[in-house]
XYZ file of C-alpha atoms in Angstrom:
756
model
C 9.397 50.099 -64.617
C 13.115 49.861 -65.879
C 14.205 46.888 -67.245
C 16.506 44.441 -65.233
C 19.699 43.370 -67.340
C 21.784 40.444 -66.107
C 25.163 40.130 -67.913
C 25.142 36.828 -70.062
C 28.314 36.073 -68.775
C 27.264 35.584 -65.186
C 24.000 32.956 -66.782
C 26.640 30.929 -68.514
C 28.612 30.656 -64.944
C 25.469 29.850 -63.008
C 24.456 27.055 -65.638
C 28.044 25.498 -65.750
C 27.914 25.395 -61.888
C 24.675 23.770 -61.661
C 25.484 21.400 -64.412
C 28.759 20.505 -62.643
C 26.644 19.894 -59.338
C 24.439 17.510 -61.028
C 27.344 15.381 -62.315
C 28.609 15.362 -58.963
C 25.495 14.523 -57.526
C 24.970 11.215 -60.555
C 28.718 10.322 -60.024
C 28.409 10.047 -56.210
C 25.051 8.283 -56.371
C 26.476 5.948 -58.970
C 29.282 5.264 -56.621
C 27.144 4.748 -53.347
C 24.414 2.559 -55.606
C 27.456 0.516 -56.815
C 28.912 0.052 -53.011
C 25.623 0.038 -51.318
C 25.862 -3.658 -50.450
C 29.362 -3.502 -48.936
C 27.921 -0.374 -47.120
C 25.304 -2.399 -45.896
C 27.276 -5.154 -44.517
C 29.847 -2.390 -42.848
C 26.411 -0.981 -41.136
C 25.398 -4.479 -39.817
C 28.804 -5.367 -38.748
C 28.972 -2.109 -36.544
C 25.659 -2.267 -35.228
C 26.050 -5.788 -34.219
C 29.177 -4.892 -32.565
C 27.857 -2.245 -30.761
C 25.015 -4.379 -29.526
C 27.433 -6.911 -28.014
C 29.664 -4.173 -26.467
C 26.829 -2.112 -25.052
C 24.089 -4.484 -24.041
C 25.607 -8.274 -24.563
C 23.183 -8.723 -27.134
C 24.093 -11.562 -29.788
C 22.393 -10.518 -32.739
C 22.662 -12.471 -35.825
C 21.020 -12.169 -39.392
C 20.823 -14.791 -41.941
C 20.845 -12.528 -45.071
C 20.291 -8.874 -45.679
C 20.455 -7.353 -49.337
C 19.189 -4.406 -51.206
C 15.582 -5.231 -53.376
C 15.332 -1.785 -54.782
C 16.603 1.847 -54.595
C 16.084 2.331 -50.730
C 14.500 -1.317 -49.669
C 16.443 -3.931 -47.670
C 15.231 -7.336 -47.530
C 16.575 -9.234 -43.967
C 15.751 -12.895 -43.415
C 16.313 -15.019 -40.142
C 16.896 -12.343 -37.534
C 17.428 -13.389 -33.939
C 18.265 -11.512 -30.618
C 19.724 -13.269 -27.819
C 21.110 -11.500 -24.239
C 24.095 -13.080 -22.978
C 23.024 -16.329 -20.771
C 19.492 -15.179 -21.122
C 16.575 -16.722 -23.024
C 16.037 -15.497 -26.997
C 14.294 -12.175 -26.809
C 13.337 -11.634 -30.300
C 13.451 -13.548 -33.786
C 11.759 -13.030 -37.103
C 11.767 -14.952 -40.285
C 11.405 -12.215 -43.054
C 11.751 -8.253 -42.484
C 11.504 -5.768 -45.272
C 12.109 -2.165 -45.166
C 12.343 0.871 -47.332
C 13.499 4.073 -46.347
C 11.792 7.394 -47.968
C 14.731 9.392 -50.226
C 13.638 12.994 -49.239
C 14.065 12.809 -45.519
C 16.952 10.879 -45.554
C 18.624 13.640 -47.910
C 17.931 16.294 -44.902
C 19.616 13.457 -42.575
C 16.131 12.073 -41.363
C 15.375 8.473 -41.449
C 11.578 7.759 -42.373
C 10.260 4.190 -43.313
C 8.160 4.301 -46.186
C 6.951 0.289 -46.598
C 7.651 -2.523 -43.951
C 6.901 -6.201 -44.390
C 7.306 -8.333 -41.442
C 6.370 -11.841 -41.123
C 6.669 -14.741 -38.499
C 8.075 -12.581 -35.426
C 8.375 -13.733 -31.928
C 9.221 -11.109 -28.971
C 9.703 -13.332 -25.895
C 10.011 -11.637 -22.750
C 10.848 -13.629 -19.683
C 11.182 -13.409 -15.951
C 12.333 -16.732 -14.441
C 13.313 -16.674 -10.666
C 14.419 -13.074 -10.930
C 16.060 -13.260 -14.259
C 14.989 -11.281 -16.850
C 15.820 -11.686 -20.486
C 15.276 -7.754 -21.056
C 17.179 -6.563 -17.989
C 19.545 -4.863 -20.603
C 16.908 -2.062 -20.849
C 17.476 -0.705 -17.438
C 20.978 -0.656 -16.962
C 22.528 2.800 -17.729
C 25.332 3.014 -19.860
C 28.291 4.921 -19.487
C 28.636 8.321 -21.213
C 32.182 9.602 -21.443
C 30.497 12.839 -22.952
C 28.780 14.137 -20.297
C 29.697 17.566 -19.400
C 27.518 18.207 -16.413
C 24.932 20.023 -18.160
C 21.201 19.439 -17.249
C 19.198 17.639 -19.733
C 16.712 19.968 -21.850
C 13.311 18.048 -21.413
C 11.889 20.042 -23.878
C 14.142 19.123 -26.836
C 14.589 15.468 -25.649
C 10.641 14.892 -25.957
C 10.673 16.610 -29.235
C 13.583 14.234 -30.535
C 11.785 11.467 -28.918
C 8.296 11.874 -30.217
C 9.788 12.488 -33.767
C 12.107 9.510 -33.653
C 8.796 7.245 -32.625
C 6.640 8.719 -35.257
C 9.073 8.570 -37.817
C 9.510 4.832 -37.349
C 5.982 4.256 -37.915
C 5.829 3.178 -41.671
C 3.547 4.655 -43.865
C 2.467 1.338 -45.098
C 2.619 -1.674 -43.142
C 2.009 -5.444 -43.952
C 2.615 -7.509 -40.786
C 1.564 -11.290 -40.335
C 2.119 -13.589 -37.417
C 3.641 -11.151 -34.855
C 3.900 -13.036 -31.377
C 4.527 -11.237 -28.022
C 4.887 -13.509 -24.978
C 5.653 -12.600 -21.284
C 6.191 -15.474 -18.757
C 7.215 -15.324 -15.032
C 7.274 -17.908 -12.105
C 3.238 -17.758 -12.006
C 1.972 -16.402 -15.319
C 1.996 -16.456 -18.845
C 0.539 -14.403 -21.290
C 0.624 -14.334 -25.199
C -0.417 -11.679 -27.914
C -0.667 -13.121 -31.354
C -1.119 -10.408 -33.853
C -2.257 -12.551 -37.127
C -2.715 -9.611 -39.193
C -2.070 -5.801 -39.076
C -1.947 -3.309 -41.925
C -1.455 0.767 -42.484
C -2.784 1.546 -45.874
C -3.928 5.038 -47.210
C -3.530 6.180 -43.086
C -5.831 3.446 -42.313
C -4.765 0.934 -39.335
C -6.202 -2.357 -39.118
C -5.229 -5.217 -36.903
C -6.615 -8.825 -35.329
C -5.032 -9.638 -32.148
C -5.361 -13.022 -30.558
C -4.917 -13.215 -26.714
C -3.953 -16.166 -25.276
C -4.680 -18.483 -27.971
C -8.130 -17.848 -28.263
C -8.878 -16.482 -25.125
C -10.014 -13.230 -26.802
C -9.833 -11.632 -29.899
C -8.676 -7.728 -29.613
C -8.795 -5.398 -32.730
C -6.408 -1.999 -32.994
C -8.008 0.120 -35.705
C -8.171 3.831 -36.803
C -6.412 6.566 -38.265
C -2.413 6.562 -38.546
C -0.722 8.989 -40.300
C 2.615 9.526 -38.446
C 4.084 12.084 -40.873
C 1.167 14.419 -40.259
C 1.414 13.765 -36.583
C -2.093 12.525 -36.942
C -3.356 9.530 -34.974
C -6.671 8.397 -33.949
C -6.592 4.665 -32.826
C -9.238 2.260 -30.628
C -8.676 -0.863 -28.862
C -11.714 -3.063 -28.489
C -12.337 -6.868 -28.097
C -14.883 -8.705 -30.138
C -18.291 -9.335 -28.256
C -16.761 -8.830 -24.802
C -14.321 -6.294 -22.790
C -10.743 -5.765 -23.219
C -9.437 -7.552 -20.200
C -6.055 -7.394 -18.475
C -5.235 -10.731 -16.058
C -1.611 -9.863 -16.073
C -2.596 -6.535 -13.974
C -4.972 -8.487 -12.018
C -2.057 -11.328 -10.803
C 0.535 -8.635 -10.467
C -1.328 -5.886 -8.542
C -4.627 -7.472 -7.417
C -6.293 -5.015 -9.465
C -9.164 -6.154 -11.800
C -9.473 -3.869 -14.877
C -11.451 -4.273 -17.974
C -12.975 -2.073 -20.209
C -15.330 -1.638 -23.760
C -12.970 0.692 -25.849
C -10.137 2.577 -25.239
C -9.149 5.484 -27.760
C -5.895 7.606 -28.255
C -5.890 10.612 -30.461
C -2.676 12.773 -31.385
C -3.650 16.014 -33.156
C -0.707 18.269 -33.067
C 2.957 18.237 -31.840
C 5.007 21.700 -31.709
C 8.422 22.860 -30.589
C 9.215 26.716 -30.248
C 10.764 29.034 -27.606
C 12.124 26.214 -25.478
C 8.748 24.145 -25.191
C 7.250 21.251 -26.725
C 3.561 21.307 -26.701
C 1.565 18.065 -27.457
C -2.391 18.073 -28.194
C -4.349 14.925 -27.813
C -7.028 13.224 -26.240
C -7.723 9.808 -24.427
C -11.156 8.384 -23.595
C -12.507 5.023 -22.305
C -16.073 3.445 -22.160
C -17.194 1.316 -19.507
C -14.290 1.173 -17.458
C -14.475 -1.255 -14.569
C -12.131 -1.168 -11.616
C -11.764 -3.644 -8.355
C -8.985 -3.394 -6.037
C -9.354 -3.834 -1.939
C -7.933 -0.150 -1.521
C -10.246 1.369 -3.871
C -13.730 -0.045 -3.071
C -15.490 -3.131 -1.833
C -16.878 -3.515 -4.959
C -16.658 -2.965 -8.509
C -16.237 0.688 -9.758
C -17.634 1.488 -13.037
C -17.256 4.551 -15.164
C -19.586 4.314 -18.352
C -17.587 7.036 -20.134
C -14.579 9.493 -19.343
C -12.134 11.343 -21.129
C -9.690 13.992 -21.071
C -8.521 16.922 -24.046
C -5.187 17.193 -22.923
C -2.631 19.694 -23.840
C 0.776 18.841 -22.570
C 3.649 21.129 -22.111
C 7.294 20.170 -21.676
C 9.630 22.955 -21.003
C 13.503 22.829 -20.232
C 13.129 21.672 -16.852
C 9.201 20.786 -16.172
C 6.309 18.734 -17.365
C 2.569 20.070 -17.093
C -0.795 19.368 -18.084
C -1.756 22.757 -19.283
C -5.190 24.445 -17.460
C -6.782 24.512 -20.816
C -7.088 20.724 -20.893
C -10.565 19.417 -19.947
C -11.860 16.163 -18.185
C -15.072 14.947 -19.164
C -16.630 12.437 -16.532
C -20.423 11.694 -17.794
C -22.367 15.069 -17.270
C -19.302 16.719 -15.182
C -16.304 18.715 -16.775
C -13.293 20.266 -14.942
C -10.121 21.899 -15.695
C -7.021 20.366 -14.546
C -3.446 21.885 -13.841
C -0.557 19.536 -13.331
C 3.269 20.766 -13.194
C 6.334 18.966 -12.348
C 9.397 20.800 -12.099
C 12.594 18.901 -11.768
C 15.186 21.192 -11.156
C 17.087 23.281 -9.348
C 14.593 21.868 -6.566
C 11.558 19.461 -7.021
C 8.204 21.308 -7.267
C 4.742 19.921 -7.348
C 1.595 21.958 -8.431
C -2.023 21.055 -8.967
C -5.157 22.899 -9.405
C -8.404 21.659 -10.307
C -11.396 24.001 -11.400
C -15.049 23.004 -12.177
C -16.658 26.046 -12.519
C -20.708 26.520 -11.544
C -22.201 23.274 -12.583
C -25.630 21.690 -11.871
C -25.517 19.770 -8.422
C -27.378 16.954 -9.651
C -25.114 16.748 -12.635
C -22.049 16.272 -10.313
C -23.848 13.657 -8.492
C -25.079 11.439 -11.359
C -21.462 11.705 -12.707
C -20.106 9.890 -9.667
C -18.773 6.377 -11.029
C -21.324 3.480 -9.855
C -20.063 1.620 -6.913
C -18.320 4.429 -5.134
C -20.762 6.019 -2.840
C -23.338 3.708 -2.044
C -24.870 5.815 0.650
C -25.394 8.444 -1.821
C -26.896 6.427 -4.612
C -30.129 7.824 -5.611
C -30.052 11.336 -3.850
C -31.721 14.225 -5.521
C -30.495 17.593 -5.163
C -31.109 21.312 -6.347
C -29.094 24.217 -7.332
C -25.316 24.548 -8.333
C -21.542 23.656 -6.805
C -18.250 24.540 -7.583
C -15.274 23.072 -6.382
C -11.353 24.446 -6.522
C -8.275 22.727 -5.574
C -4.871 24.106 -5.078
C -1.745 21.950 -4.078
C 1.750 23.725 -4.385
C 4.750 21.766 -2.790
C 8.101 22.955 -3.003
C 10.518 20.279 -1.772
C 12.969 22.425 -0.497
C 10.351 23.938 1.755
C 7.836 21.312 2.677
C 6.685 23.276 5.811
C 5.290 25.982 3.385
C 3.053 23.861 1.405
C -0.155 25.481 0.027
C -3.241 23.361 0.213
C -6.797 24.952 -0.379
C -9.902 22.942 -1.073
C -13.320 24.109 -1.254
C -16.791 22.840 -2.642
C -18.906 25.923 -2.765
C -22.806 25.729 -2.978
C -25.139 28.439 -4.511
C -27.975 29.846 -2.498
C -30.499 27.738 -3.763
C -28.384 24.685 -3.217
C -30.673 21.996 -1.224
C -31.230 18.318 -1.028
C -34.631 17.263 -2.357
C -34.348 13.562 -1.423
C -32.069 11.229 0.294
C -30.377 8.498 -1.416
C -30.086 4.987 0.234
C -29.238 6.337 3.503
C -31.070 8.830 5.380
C -28.589 11.602 6.438
C -31.113 13.024 8.961
C -31.608 9.779 10.905
C -29.244 10.685 13.600
C -31.533 13.333 14.682
C -33.961 11.025 16.170
C -33.607 7.595 17.903
C -31.742 5.382 15.960
C -30.218 1.690 15.910
C -26.244 1.655 15.467
C -24.453 -1.774 14.524
C -20.608 -1.755 14.964
C -18.546 -4.083 13.120
C -15.381 -5.742 14.214
C -13.315 -7.085 11.166
C -16.433 -7.021 9.008
C -18.563 -8.891 11.481
C -21.385 -7.322 12.937
C -21.465 -6.854 16.677
C -24.388 -6.261 19.058
C -26.609 -3.613 17.850
C -27.196 -0.311 20.172
C -30.015 1.859 20.285
C -29.050 5.587 20.546
C -31.781 7.236 22.213
C -33.670 7.604 25.239
C -35.143 4.143 25.205
C -31.557 2.769 25.993
C -30.767 3.213 29.675
C -27.078 3.589 28.686
C -27.639 6.410 26.324
C -26.086 9.344 28.027
C -27.514 13.222 26.696
C -24.925 15.497 26.042
C -26.067 17.761 29.386
C -24.883 14.419 31.496
C -21.519 14.103 30.065
C -19.036 16.115 32.223
C -17.543 19.229 30.556
C -14.076 17.906 31.497
C -14.650 15.136 28.838
C -16.328 17.203 26.482
C -13.362 19.693 26.536
C -10.563 16.917 26.754
C -11.752 14.962 23.811
C -12.209 18.265 21.749
C -8.890 19.355 22.833
C -7.186 16.159 21.759
C -9.469 15.233 18.573
C -10.698 18.407 17.020
C -10.075 21.831 18.810
C -12.401 23.842 16.427
C -15.490 21.474 16.292
C -18.076 24.228 16.955
C -16.565 26.367 14.578
C -15.263 24.404 11.446
C -17.725 23.021 8.853
C -16.369 19.278 9.185
C -12.817 20.078 7.843
C -9.796 21.881 8.704
C -7.631 23.083 5.478
C -4.637 23.555 8.008
C -4.936 20.287 9.611
C -5.174 18.485 6.632
C -2.117 20.431 5.044
C -0.211 19.604 8.132
C -1.194 16.028 7.639
C 0.445 15.835 4.216
C 3.547 17.522 5.311
C 4.030 15.081 8.211
C 3.420 12.198 5.929
C 5.896 13.353 3.197
C 8.345 13.507 5.868
C 7.869 10.242 7.330
C 7.234 8.953 3.850
C 4.558 6.893 5.285
C 0.749 7.548 6.296
C 1.385 8.477 9.891
C -1.194 11.331 10.524
C -4.764 11.589 9.260
C -6.917 14.910 9.158
C -10.359 13.819 10.424
C -12.235 15.753 12.498
C -14.845 14.935 15.332
C -17.598 15.109 12.596
C -15.872 12.883 10.081
C -15.201 10.406 12.780
C -18.895 10.473 13.368
C -19.997 9.791 9.918
C -17.545 7.057 9.557
C -19.011 5.223 12.537
C -22.734 5.886 11.882
C -23.248 5.684 8.151
C -20.156 3.654 6.663
C -18.058 0.355 7.130
C -14.901 0.411 8.544
C -13.079 -0.563 5.196
C -9.996 1.450 4.610
C -10.655 2.330 1.131
C -10.358 5.552 -1.084
C -14.278 5.486 -2.145
C -15.133 5.247 1.700
C -13.029 7.986 2.514
C -14.274 10.376 -0.231
C -17.956 9.353 0.419
C -17.118 10.479 4.256
C -16.072 13.705 3.227
C -18.953 14.202 0.882
C -21.439 13.186 3.734
C -19.667 15.210 6.051
C -20.074 18.193 3.744
C -23.946 17.468 3.161
C -24.528 17.530 6.808
C -22.377 20.404 7.708
C -23.113 22.585 4.791
C -27.202 22.012 5.304
C -27.085 22.316 8.838
C -28.766 18.576 8.914
C -27.670 17.988 12.518
C -26.818 20.580 15.239
C -23.229 20.518 16.517
C -24.600 19.495 20.057
C -26.335 16.499 18.389
C -23.270 15.597 16.443
C -21.237 15.808 19.454
C -23.649 13.871 21.708
C -24.271 10.936 19.332
C -20.411 10.737 18.685
C -19.932 10.207 22.541
C -22.534 7.676 22.627
C -21.260 5.418 19.412
C -17.469 5.631 19.348
C -15.237 2.649 20.821
C -14.063 2.965 24.087
C -11.971 -0.305 24.755
C -12.401 -3.837 23.621
C -16.349 -4.447 22.743
C -17.019 -1.249 24.953
C -19.286 1.343 22.958
C -20.435 4.842 24.304
C -19.386 6.707 26.810
C -21.704 5.550 29.758
C -20.101 1.840 29.179
C -16.660 3.647 29.039
C -17.198 5.470 32.233
C -18.684 2.671 34.309
C -15.902 0.088 32.880
C -12.898 1.968 33.733
C -13.668 3.833 36.716
C -17.037 2.981 37.951
C -18.798 5.947 37.625
C -21.354 8.019 35.491
C -20.134 10.012 32.859
C -21.021 13.270 34.821
C -18.800 12.257 37.716
C -15.398 12.236 35.276
C -12.666 14.397 36.742
C -10.256 16.281 34.412
C -7.637 13.579 34.773
C -10.112 10.822 33.871
C -11.363 12.796 30.853
C -7.614 13.342 29.628
C -7.093 9.597 30.043
C -10.397 8.961 28.020
C -9.082 11.236 25.432
C -5.864 9.619 25.124
C -7.207 6.205 23.864
C -9.714 7.463 21.349
C -7.251 6.961 18.677
C -6.655 3.466 19.662
C -8.936 2.462 22.275
C -8.333 -1.333 22.349
C -4.870 -0.609 23.803
C -6.680 1.413 26.740
C -5.820 -0.934 29.378
C -2.144 -0.988 28.698
C -1.966 2.460 29.971
C -2.200 1.331 33.349
C -0.126 -0.382 35.753
C -1.127 -3.697 37.497
C -1.844 -1.520 40.905
C -4.439 0.906 38.584
C -1.967 3.733 38.409
C -1.150 5.389 35.136
C 2.090 4.859 33.280
C 4.548 7.445 33.757
C 4.569 7.808 29.962
C 1.553 9.519 29.666
C 2.712 12.204 32.167
C 3.905 14.495 29.641
C 0.586 14.184 27.451
C -1.678 14.946 30.517
C 0.430 18.308 30.950
C 0.052 19.106 27.135
C -3.995 18.698 26.906
C -4.096 20.330 30.544
C -2.232 23.175 29.508
C -4.036 23.718 25.959
C -7.169 23.284 27.705
C -5.975 26.169 30.087
C -5.348 28.164 26.903
C -8.997 27.694 26.115
C -10.410 28.583 29.233
C -11.660 25.030 29.830
C -9.903 23.979 33.091
C -7.654 25.869 35.745
C -4.007 25.607 35.833
C -2.837 22.745 37.566
C 0.942 22.403 38.719
C 0.356 18.859 39.168
C -0.118 17.315 35.838
C -3.711 17.940 35.549
C -5.000 14.966 37.731
C -2.503 12.047 36.335
C -1.605 11.275 40.055
C -5.205 11.013 41.198
C -6.765 8.261 37.962
C -7.237 4.756 39.445
C -8.345 2.016 37.237
C -11.589 0.535 38.862
C -10.360 -1.802 41.558
C -12.122 -5.011 39.806
C -10.777 -4.436 36.551
C -6.975 -4.526 37.878
C -6.591 -8.277 37.908
C -6.906 -8.462 34.221
C -3.994 -6.321 33.758
C -1.110 -9.193 33.400
C 2.467 -7.628 34.336
C 4.125 -6.702 30.927
C 7.480 -5.016 30.118
C 7.404 -1.097 29.800
C 8.387 -1.369 25.901
C 5.724 -3.619 24.890
C 2.638 -1.640 26.593
C 4.159 1.536 25.197
C 4.331 -0.098 21.876
C 1.065 -1.233 22.046
C -0.290 1.811 23.172
C 1.065 3.774 20.145
C -0.502 1.246 17.752
C -3.548 2.907 16.136
C -6.422 1.210 15.252
C -7.105 2.876 11.756
C -4.270 5.524 10.556
C -7.077 7.334 8.171
C -8.937 8.000 11.888
C -5.974 9.953 13.117
C -7.328 13.182 14.589
C -6.014 16.516 12.669
C -2.414 17.713 13.256
C -3.757 20.753 15.255
C -5.080 18.251 17.810
C -2.899 16.482 19.946
C -2.111 12.661 19.615
C -0.539 11.043 22.766
C 2.920 11.779 23.377
C 4.673 9.049 25.517
C 7.919 10.328 27.590
C 9.266 9.338 30.756
C 9.811 12.403 32.630
C 11.594 12.320 36.059
C 9.098 11.368 38.555
C 8.606 14.485 41.022
C 9.498 13.944 44.678
C 7.247 14.195 47.731
C 7.848 17.956 48.039
C 7.614 18.528 44.509
C 4.081 16.958 44.336
C 3.235 18.573 47.610
C 4.064 22.102 46.774
C 3.754 21.917 43.207
C 7.578 22.842 42.437
C 8.151 22.071 38.856
C 11.148 19.514 37.799
C 13.661 20.926 35.057
C 12.025 18.526 32.452
C 8.564 19.693 33.124
C 9.959 23.316 33.087
C 11.580 22.955 29.756
C 8.776 21.097 28.123
C 6.306 24.062 29.195
C 8.757 26.328 28.133
C 8.840 24.427 24.546
C 5.175 24.378 24.752
C 4.853 28.029 25.058
C 7.313 28.673 22.417
C 5.475 26.414 20.004
C 2.178 28.219 20.653
C 3.723 31.776 20.190
C 5.011 30.525 16.628
C 1.601 28.931 15.836
C 0.106 32.517 16.923
C 2.252 34.440 14.609
C 1.499 32.089 11.664
C -2.095 32.238 12.129
C -2.198 36.366 12.695
C -0.172 36.383 8.964
C -2.667 34.075 7.732
C -5.486 36.007 9.024
C -4.330 38.864 7.272
C -3.436 36.874 4.191
C -7.199 35.912 3.949
C -8.725 39.576 4.560
C -6.375 40.697 1.824
C -7.730 38.147 -0.636
C -11.270 38.644 -0.227
C -10.861 42.553 -0.297
C -9.221 42.114 -3.690
C -12.117 39.539 -4.551
C -14.908 41.648 -3.397
C -13.398 44.866 -5.121
C -12.955 42.983 -8.461
C -16.149 41.060 -8.443
C -17.540 40.131 -12.119
C -20.512 42.200 -12.436
C -20.908 41.174 -16.037
C -24.801 40.210 -16.791
C -25.666 40.729 -13.078
C -28.450 43.037 -11.540
C -27.131 45.182 -8.662
C -29.198 42.838 -6.457
C -27.062 40.230 -7.319
C -23.995 42.117 -7.218
C -24.716 42.768 -3.604
C -25.846 39.166 -2.622
C -22.319 38.254 -3.719
C -20.286 40.750 -1.968
C -22.449 39.649 1.306
C -21.756 36.277 0.619
C -17.683 36.891 0.305
C -18.112 39.036 3.183
C -19.549 36.326 5.111
C -17.308 33.785 3.885
C -14.407 35.976 5.020
C -15.439 36.427 8.459
C -15.869 32.559 8.767
C -12.418 31.783 7.525
C -11.055 34.517 9.674
C -13.210 33.266 12.903
C -11.814 29.707 12.224
C -8.572 30.789 12.282
C -8.664 32.667 15.414
C -10.284 29.743 16.886
C -7.223 27.861 16.464
C -5.568 30.183 18.650
C -3.662 28.355 21.080
């Protein structure tokens, strides 16, 4: 190998250059060291002026001086917002900055000593001493470019981590909050970070509780693992309970940050969060305490230039249950929301055992066999709300079965049982549902007119669905988003039956989920036949104030048996199911129906004709022949039309609303037909336009459903072709293909049943 020879001349030049550079650095360092006190005071003056100019903060510092090469000692610092209570004060604050990061432009804290500090937050009569935090500062440099979320998140995380010192010694740091009704104080009597270990003692509300925040804290390596717990009791948050009426406490909550990286326009944050014995109590969640013994999430968060997401590699752990969530929120150019949850096949008993206690009382103690698999897929583009995607499915294995019912016997409705309705938590007189009750009406003694009218209005696909109609739920979401309030529910007849027969009327999230689970169990395990479900439904639902069961209702309104109900009387009874207590307001004092129901009768009637459930009728399907029982008319006091219509529109329970492919009452004032129009059935212009609109709507529904049917067929063909055969016998593969074929046929049949 040839020997490399370097000219000594070049070596001398290099040595002279390095020596000159060292001399310059030493001279610069000496000058900076000599002038550092002046530079410090200038920096303080600049910072206090900026605080005053931008945030109206009066910042005062008693003294500030260097006590080492890179250590500054402050004393008697105070921060007071203009015309507000004092916000912050500290007696002693010593801080050192690490030299090497500083050379590269990064400020990394080395050692921090903080003694006798007070962070005072107040909100008295609407006046906050921290409201400057929410004021947007004018930015004259804004060029109109969109913010890069990935870059912002990366810089923010690093800024926070770099401001956590390697070593901390903190004594007597008081944080207090006070508003018109609440006072909370947290006194950190001692806290330290040494050799990567965090320890702290926090006195809550003058001895009410002692908290500890302990664990690993190595921010420079992006390695954090800390735990918050209380001595001898739970960590309680009374401020949340007072502000939001939410009781919340827990044994321990842990936060772990394992890695943060930034590349290719994305910031990735890997960490985990866990909690033990979480207790929640809120009237919107449940009527009793909800307890989660242990729960955690291994989260992989990705922040892109215009989105933030929870990656599908994340895992939720809830006792024995695991699930992979995927969440994504895209900010621009339009807001897009995506959510997916996949559990994979899991032991069914593990799923039921993992439910938080206090949520599903009826199912407590249930024993099941087999496996379950849940999938959720939601996609919403805010610029195309009507194209929202919503798919939710809970699949069972072929060997899934209920071994033992829980607290409630789900099969009790197959036999005679006692039903006790409740009004505002108060039990009403019980009703025996069965032949022993003279008022009980078997399904074959209920007029087909009524059965068909109620199914048309409440659940058109009752006999073919499995208790749920995804399309109805999807439409409900769309309607509620557009209206920016809960306006329409997605309750099928099966769901309404289960709510009435097994559950309370408390409008809570847990009750709704419990309702869905019970419906799924009954429908997918053939615990009840559809005919029996419909029979019980007609015999227990409310039809008016204190009127339960169709026999009472039929005699109450019209003085006749349920088997004798006409089409018009049946459509009227269907119209009051969502709001039975307002039933009498549909009538005029003379016993005729108010004109605003005219359009509803035509709509329900025509939909019944489309399904072959009644004959075409140009005279509003019996609207003009409905007469309230004469003895009941005297109970109807004269009332103005606007008030009556308002009372009719009100619903007793929003979440009990029928699916969106069912039809809620539509109140409109059509032009009253004259004698000849009524005699010969001639349509007036308003009615003709309305019927034309119905036809156009039906055509659009047909076209969309046909497209959905083709999509379902193609999807299942692909799934059958690409079935996973690994580790399966030919018999198992064949069984899986048959299952997919049956599932495809069922979904196609369900879509066809929705055809108008």
